[in-house]
mmCIF file with all atom_site columns, C-alpha atoms in Angstrom:
data_model
loop_
_atom_site.group_PDB
_atom_site.id
_atom_site.type_symbol
_atom_site.label_atom_id
_atom_site.label_alt_id
_atom_site.label_comp_id
_atom_site.label_asym_id
_atom_site.label_entity_id
_atom_site.label_seq_id
_atom_site.pdbx_PDB_ins_code
_atom_site.Cartn_x
_atom_site.Cartn_y
_atom_site.Cartn_z
_atom_site.occupancy
_atom_site.B_iso_or_equiv
_atom_site.pdbx_formal_charge
_atom_site.auth_seq_id
_atom_site.auth_comp_id
_atom_site.auth_asym_id
_atom_site.auth_atom_id
_atom_site.pdbx_PDB_model_num
ATOM 1   C CA . UNK A 1 1   ? 35.415  -36.867 3.046  1.00 55.00 ? 1   UNK A CA 1
ATOM 2   C CA . UNK A 1 2   ? 32.061  -38.367 4.150  1.00 65.00 ? 2   UNK A CA 1
ATOM 3   C CA . UNK A 1 3   ? 29.029  -37.051 2.297  1.00 81.00 ? 3   UNK A CA 1
ATOM 4   C CA . UNK A 1 4   ? 26.473  -35.389 4.592  1.00 81.00 ? 4   UNK A CA 1
ATOM 5   C CA . UNK A 1 5   ? 22.983  -36.807 4.926  1.00 86.00 ? 5   UNK A CA 1
ATOM 6   C CA . UNK A 1 6   ? 20.130  -34.525 3.921  1.00 87.00 ? 6   UNK A CA 1
ATOM 7   C CA . UNK A 1 7   ? 19.376  -33.797 7.598  1.00 87.00 ? 7   UNK A CA 1
ATOM 8   C CA . UNK A 1 8   ? 23.032  -33.073 8.388  1.00 90.00 ? 8   UNK A CA 1
ATOM 9   C CA . UNK A 1 9   ? 23.279  -30.752 5.380  1.00 91.00 ? 9   UNK A CA 1
ATOM 10  C CA . UNK A 1 10  ? 20.099  -28.938 6.387  1.00 91.00 ? 10  UNK A CA 1
ATOM 11  C CA . UNK A 1 11  ? 21.440  -28.449 9.928  1.00 91.00 ? 11  UNK A CA 1
ATOM 12  C CA . UNK A 1 12  ? 24.721  -27.136 8.513  1.00 91.00 ? 12  UNK A CA 1
ATOM 13  C CA . UNK A 1 13  ? 22.868  -24.747 6.201  1.00 93.00 ? 13  UNK A CA 1
ATOM 14  C CA . UNK A 1 14  ? 20.662  -23.440 9.002  1.00 93.00 ? 14  UNK A CA 1
ATOM 15  C CA . UNK A 1 15  ? 23.708  -22.838 11.231 1.00 92.00 ? 15  UNK A CA 1
ATOM 16  C CA . UNK A 1 16  ? 25.392  -21.021 8.343  1.00 94.00 ? 16  UNK A CA 1
ATOM 17  C CA . UNK A 1 17  ? 22.234  -18.956 7.701  1.00 92.00 ? 17  UNK A CA 1
ATOM 18  C CA . UNK A 1 18  ? 22.139  -17.952 11.368 1.00 89.00 ? 18  UNK A CA 1
ATOM 19  C CA . UNK A 1 19  ? 25.795  -16.871 11.134 1.00 91.00 ? 19  UNK A CA 1
ATOM 20  C CA . UNK A 1 20  ? 25.005  -14.701 8.090  1.00 92.00 ? 20  UNK A CA 1
ATOM 21  C CA . UNK A 1 21  ? 22.064  -13.045 9.868  1.00 87.00 ? 21  UNK A CA 1
ATOM 22  C CA . UNK A 1 22  ? 24.168  -12.351 12.982 1.00 86.00 ? 22  UNK A CA 1
ATOM 23  C CA . UNK A 1 23  ? 27.079  -10.929 10.998 1.00 89.00 ? 23  UNK A CA 1
ATOM 24  C CA . UNK A 1 24  ? 25.351  -9.050  8.182  1.00 88.00 ? 24  UNK A CA 1
ATOM 25  C CA . UNK A 1 25  ? 21.619  -8.857  8.938  1.00 84.00 ? 25  UNK A CA 1
ATOM 26  C CA . UNK A 1 26  ? 18.605  -10.391 7.268  1.00 83.00 ? 26  UNK A CA 1
ATOM 27  C CA . UNK A 1 27  ? 19.028  -8.462  4.002  1.00 85.00 ? 27  UNK A CA 1
ATOM 28  C CA . UNK A 1 28  ? 22.248  -10.395 3.335  1.00 89.00 ? 28  UNK A CA 1
ATOM 29  C CA . UNK A 1 29  ? 20.561  -13.774 3.745  1.00 88.00 ? 29  UNK A CA 1
ATOM 30  C CA . UNK A 1 30  ? 19.836  -15.117 0.287  1.00 90.00 ? 30  UNK A CA 1
ATOM 31  C CA . UNK A 1 31  ? 20.031  -18.635 -1.068 1.00 93.00 ? 31  UNK A CA 1
ATOM 32  C CA . UNK A 1 32  ? 23.005  -17.599 -3.191 1.00 93.00 ? 32  UNK A CA 1
ATOM 33  C CA . UNK A 1 33  ? 24.853  -16.101 -0.223 1.00 94.00 ? 33  UNK A CA 1
ATOM 34  C CA . UNK A 1 34  ? 24.057  -19.196 1.811  1.00 94.00 ? 34  UNK A CA 1
ATOM 35  C CA . UNK A 1 35  ? 25.362  -21.512 -0.903 1.00 93.00 ? 35  UNK A CA 1
ATOM 36  C CA . UNK A 1 36  ? 28.562  -19.507 -1.278 1.00 94.00 ? 36  UNK A CA 1
ATOM 37  C CA . UNK A 1 37  ? 29.227  -19.328 2.478  1.00 94.00 ? 37  UNK A CA 1
ATOM 38  C CA . UNK A 1 38  ? 28.478  -23.047 2.951  1.00 92.00 ? 38  UNK A CA 1
ATOM 39  C CA . UNK A 1 39  ? 30.642  -24.048 -0.012 1.00 90.00 ? 39  UNK A CA 1
ATOM 40  C CA . UNK A 1 40  ? 27.830  -25.733 -1.915 1.00 90.00 ? 40  UNK A CA 1
ATOM 41  C CA . UNK A 1 41  ? 26.118  -25.121 -5.240 1.00 90.00 ? 41  UNK A CA 1
ATOM 42  C CA . UNK A 1 42  ? 23.002  -22.946 -5.444 1.00 92.00 ? 42  UNK A CA 1
ATOM 43  C CA . UNK A 1 43  ? 20.836  -25.888 -6.549 1.00 92.00 ? 43  UNK A CA 1
ATOM 44  C CA . UNK A 1 44  ? 21.588  -27.647 -3.255 1.00 91.00 ? 44  UNK A CA 1
ATOM 45  C CA . UNK A 1 45  ? 20.438  -24.594 -1.296 1.00 92.00 ? 45  UNK A CA 1
ATOM 46  C CA . UNK A 1 46  ? 17.322  -24.289 -3.471 1.00 93.00 ? 46  UNK A CA 1
ATOM 47  C CA . UNK A 1 47  ? 16.632  -28.005 -3.032 1.00 92.00 ? 47  UNK A CA 1
ATOM 48  C CA . UNK A 1 48  ? 16.517  -27.545 0.745  1.00 93.00 ? 48  UNK A CA 1
ATOM 49  C CA . UNK A 1 49  ? 14.560  -24.279 0.974  1.00 93.00 ? 49  UNK A CA 1
ATOM 50  C CA . UNK A 1 50  ? 13.080  -23.432 -2.481 1.00 92.00 ? 50  UNK A CA 1
ATOM 51  C CA . UNK A 1 51  ? 12.816  -19.677 -1.789 1.00 89.00 ? 51  UNK A CA 1
ATOM 52  C CA . UNK A 1 52  ? 14.350  -17.005 0.430  1.00 87.00 ? 52  UNK A CA 1
ATOM 53  C CA . UNK A 1 53  ? 11.165  -16.849 2.544  1.00 85.00 ? 53  UNK A CA 1
ATOM 54  C CA . UNK A 1 54  ? 11.320  -20.651 2.766  1.00 89.00 ? 54  UNK A CA 1
ATOM 55  C CA . UNK A 1 55  ? 14.892  -20.401 4.073  1.00 90.00 ? 55  UNK A CA 1
ATOM 56  C CA . UNK A 1 56  ? 13.991  -17.730 6.610  1.00 86.00 ? 56  UNK A CA 1
ATOM 57  C CA . UNK A 1 57  ? 10.942  -19.660 7.804  1.00 86.00 ? 57  UNK A CA 1
ATOM 58  C CA . UNK A 1 58  ? 13.051  -22.805 8.188  1.00 90.00 ? 58  UNK A CA 1
ATOM 59  C CA . UNK A 1 59  ? 15.606  -20.807 10.199 1.00 86.00 ? 59  UNK A CA 1
ATOM 60  C CA . UNK A 1 60  ? 12.894  -19.251 12.358 1.00 82.00 ? 60  UNK A CA 1
ATOM 61  C CA . UNK A 1 61  ? 11.284  -22.666 12.911 1.00 85.00 ? 61  UNK A CA 1
ATOM 62  C CA . UNK A 1 62  ? 14.600  -24.317 13.796 1.00 85.00 ? 62  UNK A CA 1
ATOM 63  C CA . UNK A 1 63  ? 15.371  -21.628 16.359 1.00 81.00 ? 63  UNK A CA 1
ATOM 64  C CA . UNK A 1 64  ? 11.853  -21.854 17.774 1.00 81.00 ? 64  UNK A CA 1
ATOM 65  C CA . UNK A 1 65  ? 12.040  -25.642 18.197 1.00 85.00 ? 65  UNK A CA 1
ATOM 66  C CA . UNK A 1 66  ? 15.347  -25.377 20.037 1.00 82.00 ? 66  UNK A CA 1
ATOM 67  C CA . UNK A 1 67  ? 13.880  -22.668 22.256 1.00 79.00 ? 67  UNK A CA 1
ATOM 68  C CA . UNK A 1 68  ? 10.865  -24.818 23.170 1.00 83.00 ? 68  UNK A CA 1
ATOM 69  C CA . UNK A 1 69  ? 13.132  -27.766 23.989 1.00 86.00 ? 69  UNK A CA 1
ATOM 70  C CA . UNK A 1 70  ? 15.185  -25.551 26.304 1.00 81.00 ? 70  UNK A CA 1
ATOM 71  C CA . UNK A 1 71  ? 12.081  -24.259 28.082 1.00 81.00 ? 71  UNK A CA 1
ATOM 72  C CA . UNK A 1 72  ? 10.609  -27.779 28.431 1.00 85.00 ? 72  UNK A CA 1
ATOM 73  C CA . UNK A 1 73  ? 13.887  -29.042 29.911 1.00 85.00 ? 73  UNK A CA 1
ATOM 74  C CA . UNK A 1 74  ? 13.894  -26.218 32.462 1.00 81.00 ? 74  UNK A CA 1
ATOM 75  C CA . UNK A 1 75  ? 10.304  -26.971 33.447 1.00 84.00 ? 75  UNK A CA 1
ATOM 76  C CA . UNK A 1 76  ? 11.030  -30.627 34.175 1.00 86.00 ? 76  UNK A CA 1
ATOM 77  C CA . UNK A 1 77  ? 13.258  -29.511 37.067 1.00 85.00 ? 77  UNK A CA 1
ATOM 78  C CA . UNK A 1 78  ? 10.726  -27.441 39.050 1.00 90.00 ? 78  UNK A CA 1
ATOM 79  C CA . UNK A 1 79  ? 8.144   -28.383 41.687 1.00 92.00 ? 79  UNK A CA 1
ATOM 80  C CA . UNK A 1 80  ? 4.600   -28.798 40.355 1.00 89.00 ? 80  UNK A CA 1
ATOM 81  C CA . UNK A 1 81  ? 2.983   -25.652 41.725 1.00 95.00 ? 81  UNK A CA 1
ATOM 82  C CA . UNK A 1 82  ? 1.751   -22.559 39.909 1.00 96.00 ? 82  UNK A CA 1
ATOM 83  C CA . UNK A 1 83  ? 4.326   -20.084 41.249 1.00 96.00 ? 83  UNK A CA 1
ATOM 84  C CA . UNK A 1 84  ? 7.328   -22.303 40.480 1.00 96.00 ? 84  UNK A CA 1
ATOM 85  C CA . UNK A 1 85  ? 6.071   -23.377 37.040 1.00 96.00 ? 85  UNK A CA 1
ATOM 86  C CA . UNK A 1 86  ? 5.164   -19.790 36.095 1.00 96.00 ? 86  UNK A CA 1
ATOM 87  C CA . UNK A 1 87  ? 8.545   -18.524 37.307 1.00 95.00 ? 87  UNK A CA 1
ATOM 88  C CA . UNK A 1 88  ? 10.513  -21.197 35.475 1.00 93.00 ? 88  UNK A CA 1
ATOM 89  C CA . UNK A 1 89  ? 8.466   -20.728 32.328 1.00 92.00 ? 89  UNK A CA 1
ATOM 90  C CA . UNK A 1 90  ? 8.956   -16.954 32.372 1.00 94.00 ? 90  UNK A CA 1
ATOM 91  C CA . UNK A 1 91  ? 12.667  -17.116 33.199 1.00 92.00 ? 91  UNK A CA 1
ATOM 92  C CA . UNK A 1 92  ? 13.409  -19.698 30.520 1.00 89.00 ? 92  UNK A CA 1
ATOM 93  C CA . UNK A 1 93  ? 11.370  -17.787 27.933 1.00 87.00 ? 93  UNK A CA 1
ATOM 94  C CA . UNK A 1 94  ? 13.208  -14.532 28.553 1.00 90.00 ? 94  UNK A CA 1
ATOM 95  C CA . UNK A 1 95  ? 16.610  -16.237 28.741 1.00 87.00 ? 95  UNK A CA 1
ATOM 96  C CA . UNK A 1 96  ? 15.983  -17.848 25.353 1.00 82.00 ? 96  UNK A CA 1
ATOM 97  C CA . UNK A 1 97  ? 14.971  -14.525 23.812 1.00 80.00 ? 97  UNK A CA 1
ATOM 98  C CA . UNK A 1 98  ? 17.986  -12.800 25.339 1.00 82.00 ? 98  UNK A CA 1
ATOM 99  C CA . UNK A 1 99  ? 20.273  -15.467 23.899 1.00 78.00 ? 99  UNK A CA 1
ATOM 100 C CA . UNK A 1 100 ? 18.686  -15.127 20.468 1.00 74.00 ? 100 UNK A CA 1
ATOM 101 C CA . UNK A 1 101 ? 19.109  -11.370 20.463 1.00 68.00 ? 101 UNK A CA 1
ATOM 102 C CA . UNK A 1 102 ? 17.582  -8.986  17.954 1.00 71.00 ? 102 UNK A CA 1
ATOM 103 C CA . UNK A 1 103 ? 18.184  -11.377 15.045 1.00 71.00 ? 103 UNK A CA 1
ATOM 104 C CA . UNK A 1 104 ? 15.128  -13.455 16.000 1.00 68.00 ? 104 UNK A CA 1
ATOM 105 C CA . UNK A 1 105 ? 12.875  -10.408 15.715 1.00 67.00 ? 105 UNK A CA 1
ATOM 106 C CA . UNK A 1 106 ? 14.665  -9.223  12.557 1.00 72.00 ? 106 UNK A CA 1
ATOM 107 C CA . UNK A 1 107 ? 13.896  -12.496 10.781 1.00 74.00 ? 107 UNK A CA 1
ATOM 108 C CA . UNK A 1 108 ? 10.228  -12.206 11.722 1.00 70.00 ? 108 UNK A CA 1
ATOM 109 C CA . UNK A 1 109 ? 10.149  -8.562  10.631 1.00 71.00 ? 109 UNK A CA 1
ATOM 110 C CA . UNK A 1 110 ? 11.833  -9.358  7.310  1.00 70.00 ? 110 UNK A CA 1
ATOM 111 C CA . UNK A 1 111 ? 9.014   -11.755 6.518  1.00 67.00 ? 111 UNK A CA 1
ATOM 112 C CA . UNK A 1 112 ? 6.092   -9.544  7.521  1.00 72.00 ? 112 UNK A CA 1
ATOM 113 C CA . UNK A 1 113 ? 3.530   -9.596  4.795  1.00 73.00 ? 113 UNK A CA 1
ATOM 114 C CA . UNK A 1 114 ? 4.684   -12.977 3.451  1.00 73.00 ? 114 UNK A CA 1
ATOM 115 C CA . UNK A 1 115 ? 1.605   -15.253 3.487  1.00 79.00 ? 115 UNK A CA 1
ATOM 116 C CA . UNK A 1 116 ? 3.635   -18.375 4.242  1.00 78.00 ? 116 UNK A CA 1
ATOM 117 C CA . UNK A 1 117 ? 5.323   -16.669 7.197  1.00 76.00 ? 117 UNK A CA 1
ATOM 118 C CA . UNK A 1 118 ? 2.012   -15.389 8.524  1.00 79.00 ? 118 UNK A CA 1
ATOM 119 C CA . UNK A 1 119 ? 0.645   -18.955 8.464  1.00 83.00 ? 119 UNK A CA 1
ATOM 120 C CA . UNK A 1 120 ? 3.752   -20.218 10.240 1.00 81.00 ? 120 UNK A CA 1
ATOM 121 C CA . UNK A 1 121 ? 3.594   -17.492 12.895 1.00 80.00 ? 121 UNK A CA 1
ATOM 122 C CA . UNK A 1 122 ? -0.073  -18.307 13.566 1.00 85.00 ? 122 UNK A CA 1
ATOM 123 C CA . UNK A 1 123 ? 0.843   -21.976 13.932 1.00 86.00 ? 123 UNK A CA 1
ATOM 124 C CA . UNK A 1 124 ? 3.770   -21.037 16.181 1.00 84.00 ? 124 UNK A CA 1
ATOM 125 C CA . UNK A 1 125 ? 1.588   -18.906 18.475 1.00 86.00 ? 125 UNK A CA 1
ATOM 126 C CA . UNK A 1 126 ? -1.024  -21.679 18.637 1.00 92.00 ? 126 UNK A CA 1
ATOM 127 C CA . UNK A 1 127 ? 1.811   -24.057 19.554 1.00 90.00 ? 127 UNK A CA 1
ATOM 128 C CA . UNK A 1 128 ? 2.984   -21.726 22.345 1.00 90.00 ? 128 UNK A CA 1
ATOM 129 C CA . UNK A 1 129 ? -0.556  -21.581 23.728 1.00 95.00 ? 129 UNK A CA 1
ATOM 130 C CA . UNK A 1 130 ? -0.708  -25.386 23.799 1.00 95.00 ? 130 UNK A CA 1
ATOM 131 C CA . UNK A 1 131 ? 2.798   -25.569 25.293 1.00 93.00 ? 131 UNK A CA 1
ATOM 132 C CA . UNK A 1 132 ? 1.892   -23.145 28.084 1.00 95.00 ? 132 UNK A CA 1
ATOM 133 C CA . UNK A 1 133 ? -1.422  -24.920 28.636 1.00 97.00 ? 133 UNK A CA 1
ATOM 134 C CA . UNK A 1 134 ? 0.324   -28.292 28.953 1.00 95.00 ? 134 UNK A CA 1
ATOM 135 C CA . UNK A 1 135 ? 2.463   -27.039 31.837 1.00 95.00 ? 135 UNK A CA 1
ATOM 136 C CA . UNK A 1 136 ? 0.077   -24.560 33.492 1.00 97.00 ? 136 UNK A CA 1
ATOM 137 C CA . UNK A 1 137 ? -3.282  -26.394 33.437 1.00 97.00 ? 137 UNK A CA 1
ATOM 138 C CA . UNK A 1 138 ? -2.175  -29.070 35.932 1.00 96.00 ? 138 UNK A CA 1
ATOM 139 C CA . UNK A 1 139 ? -1.108  -26.427 38.480 1.00 96.00 ? 139 UNK A CA 1
ATOM 140 C CA . UNK A 1 140 ? -4.032  -24.016 38.097 1.00 97.00 ? 140 UNK A CA 1
ATOM 141 C CA . UNK A 1 141 ? -7.379  -24.320 39.894 1.00 96.00 ? 141 UNK A CA 1
ATOM 142 C CA . UNK A 1 142 ? -9.151  -23.083 36.750 1.00 96.00 ? 142 UNK A CA 1
ATOM 143 C CA . UNK A 1 143 ? -10.896 -25.313 34.224 1.00 95.00 ? 143 UNK A CA 1
ATOM 144 C CA . UNK A 1 144 ? -8.632  -26.490 31.425 1.00 96.00 ? 144 UNK A CA 1
ATOM 145 C CA . UNK A 1 145 ? -10.515 -24.552 28.726 1.00 96.00 ? 145 UNK A CA 1
ATOM 146 C CA . UNK A 1 146 ? -10.201 -21.355 30.760 1.00 95.00 ? 146 UNK A CA 1
ATOM 147 C CA . UNK A 1 147 ? -6.459  -21.894 31.256 1.00 97.00 ? 147 UNK A CA 1
ATOM 148 C CA . UNK A 1 148 ? -6.046  -22.438 27.498 1.00 97.00 ? 148 UNK A CA 1
ATOM 149 C CA . UNK A 1 149 ? -7.943  -19.222 26.715 1.00 96.00 ? 149 UNK A CA 1
ATOM 150 C CA . UNK A 1 150 ? -5.891  -17.235 29.228 1.00 96.00 ? 150 UNK A CA 1
ATOM 151 C CA . UNK A 1 151 ? -2.682  -18.725 27.820 1.00 97.00 ? 151 UNK A CA 1
ATOM 152 C CA . UNK A 1 152 ? -3.420  -16.773 24.620 1.00 96.00 ? 152 UNK A CA 1
ATOM 153 C CA . UNK A 1 153 ? -3.021  -13.542 26.608 1.00 96.00 ? 153 UNK A CA 1
ATOM 154 C CA . UNK A 1 154 ? -0.019  -14.850 28.538 1.00 97.00 ? 154 UNK A CA 1
ATOM 155 C CA . UNK A 1 155 ? 1.763   -15.713 25.284 1.00 95.00 ? 155 UNK A CA 1
ATOM 156 C CA . UNK A 1 156 ? 0.955   -12.239 23.953 1.00 94.00 ? 156 UNK A CA 1
ATOM 157 C CA . UNK A 1 157 ? 2.392   -10.691 27.105 1.00 96.00 ? 157 UNK A CA 1
ATOM 158 C CA . UNK A 1 158 ? 5.487   -12.895 26.832 1.00 94.00 ? 158 UNK A CA 1
ATOM 159 C CA . UNK A 1 159 ? 6.070   -11.731 23.262 1.00 89.00 ? 159 UNK A CA 1
ATOM 160 C CA . UNK A 1 160 ? 5.571   -8.059  24.173 1.00 93.00 ? 160 UNK A CA 1
ATOM 161 C CA . UNK A 1 161 ? 7.860   -8.285  27.214 1.00 95.00 ? 161 UNK A CA 1
ATOM 162 C CA . UNK A 1 162 ? 10.571  -10.113 25.256 1.00 89.00 ? 162 UNK A CA 1
ATOM 163 C CA . UNK A 1 163 ? 10.399  -7.447  22.525 1.00 86.00 ? 163 UNK A CA 1
ATOM 164 C CA . UNK A 1 164 ? 10.853  -4.722  25.151 1.00 92.00 ? 164 UNK A CA 1
ATOM 165 C CA . UNK A 1 165 ? 13.733  -6.670  26.694 1.00 91.00 ? 165 UNK A CA 1
ATOM 166 C CA . UNK A 1 166 ? 15.538  -7.155  23.372 1.00 85.00 ? 166 UNK A CA 1
ATOM 167 C CA . UNK A 1 167 ? 15.149  -3.423  22.681 1.00 86.00 ? 167 UNK A CA 1
ATOM 168 C CA . UNK A 1 168 ? 16.778  -2.644  26.045 1.00 91.00 ? 168 UNK A CA 1
ATOM 169 C CA . UNK A 1 169 ? 13.640  -1.144  27.577 1.00 95.00 ? 169 UNK A CA 1
ATOM 170 C CA . UNK A 1 170 ? 13.430  -3.666  30.409 1.00 96.00 ? 170 UNK A CA 1
ATOM 171 C CA . UNK A 1 171 ? 15.993  -5.954  32.017 1.00 96.00 ? 171 UNK A CA 1
ATOM 172 C CA . UNK A 1 172 ? 15.674  -9.707  31.545 1.00 95.00 ? 172 UNK A CA 1
ATOM 173 C CA . UNK A 1 173 ? 14.964  -10.488 35.199 1.00 96.00 ? 173 UNK A CA 1
ATOM 174 C CA . UNK A 1 174 ? 12.294  -7.767  35.360 1.00 97.00 ? 174 UNK A CA 1
ATOM 175 C CA . UNK A 1 175 ? 10.588  -9.061  32.204 1.00 97.00 ? 175 UNK A CA 1
ATOM 176 C CA . UNK A 1 176 ? 10.656  -12.609 33.587 1.00 97.00 ? 176 UNK A CA 1
ATOM 177 C CA . UNK A 1 177 ? 9.317   -11.436 36.952 1.00 97.00 ? 177 UNK A CA 1
ATOM 178 C CA . UNK A 1 178 ? 6.508   -9.469  35.335 1.00 98.00 ? 178 UNK A CA 1
ATOM 179 C CA . UNK A 1 179 ? 5.519   -12.427 33.160 1.00 98.00 ? 179 UNK A CA 1
ATOM 180 C CA . UNK A 1 180 ? 5.567   -14.833 36.106 1.00 97.00 ? 180 UNK A CA 1
ATOM 181 C CA . UNK A 1 181 ? 3.529   -12.423 38.233 1.00 97.00 ? 181 UNK A CA 1
ATOM 182 C CA . UNK A 1 182 ? 0.942   -11.942 35.501 1.00 97.00 ? 182 UNK A CA 1
ATOM 183 C CA . UNK A 1 183 ? 0.709   -15.708 34.956 1.00 97.00 ? 183 UNK A CA 1
ATOM 184 C CA . UNK A 1 184 ? 0.205   -16.483 38.649 1.00 97.00 ? 184 UNK A CA 1
ATOM 185 C CA . UNK A 1 185 ? -2.344  -13.699 39.099 1.00 96.00 ? 185 UNK A CA 1
ATOM 186 C CA . UNK A 1 186 ? -4.354  -14.702 36.062 1.00 95.00 ? 186 UNK A CA 1
ATOM 187 C CA . UNK A 1 187 ? -4.345  -18.436 36.696 1.00 97.00 ? 187 UNK A CA 1
ATOM 188 C CA . UNK A 1 188 ? -4.751  -18.480 40.493 1.00 94.00 ? 188 UNK A CA 1
ATOM 189 C CA . UNK A 1 189 ? -8.491  -18.182 40.894 1.00 74.00 ? 189 UNK A CA 1
ATOM 190 C CA . UNK A 1 190 ? -11.660 -17.957 38.823 1.00 67.00 ? 190 UNK A CA 1
ATOM 191 C CA . UNK A 1 191 ? -12.640 -14.513 37.585 1.00 57.00 ? 191 UNK A CA 1
#
């Protein structure tokens, strides 16, 4: 049997960690449980993630990167105007959250209060703001700095709407429509 590269092993471990979270919840995700399920020794799991919060952050980050790639791919297929970009951005965002399910939010909740996770979440939100800005600034009549500032609020709205959607309080298409509408209204003309 071919030995896995470090990157291949990490990908395998993250997929296994996601399976554990989906089947048993975040409380069951430990480095020991991961090692056992993946058929490796505990030192290998510790070598990749060092701590349980490190494992959960790596899982969260991996999921987030895949989500951003999916959204970026969807945006490359739409006409370059504010309504179409906002609609595609909102639809792809909500579709990704719907596909992730409550596990995404459970991982974040399990790490609340962890300083490393708080730093990562801040970096992630800043990354979303830049991501939104990259696609929305070229199609908005507003100055770039104003679009970036408003993207902070749009990202906050996207997070709140996706939370409501995952909790079953709003349907996916309604959440996407509300986010697109808010984005268009806020980025259409100067205040």
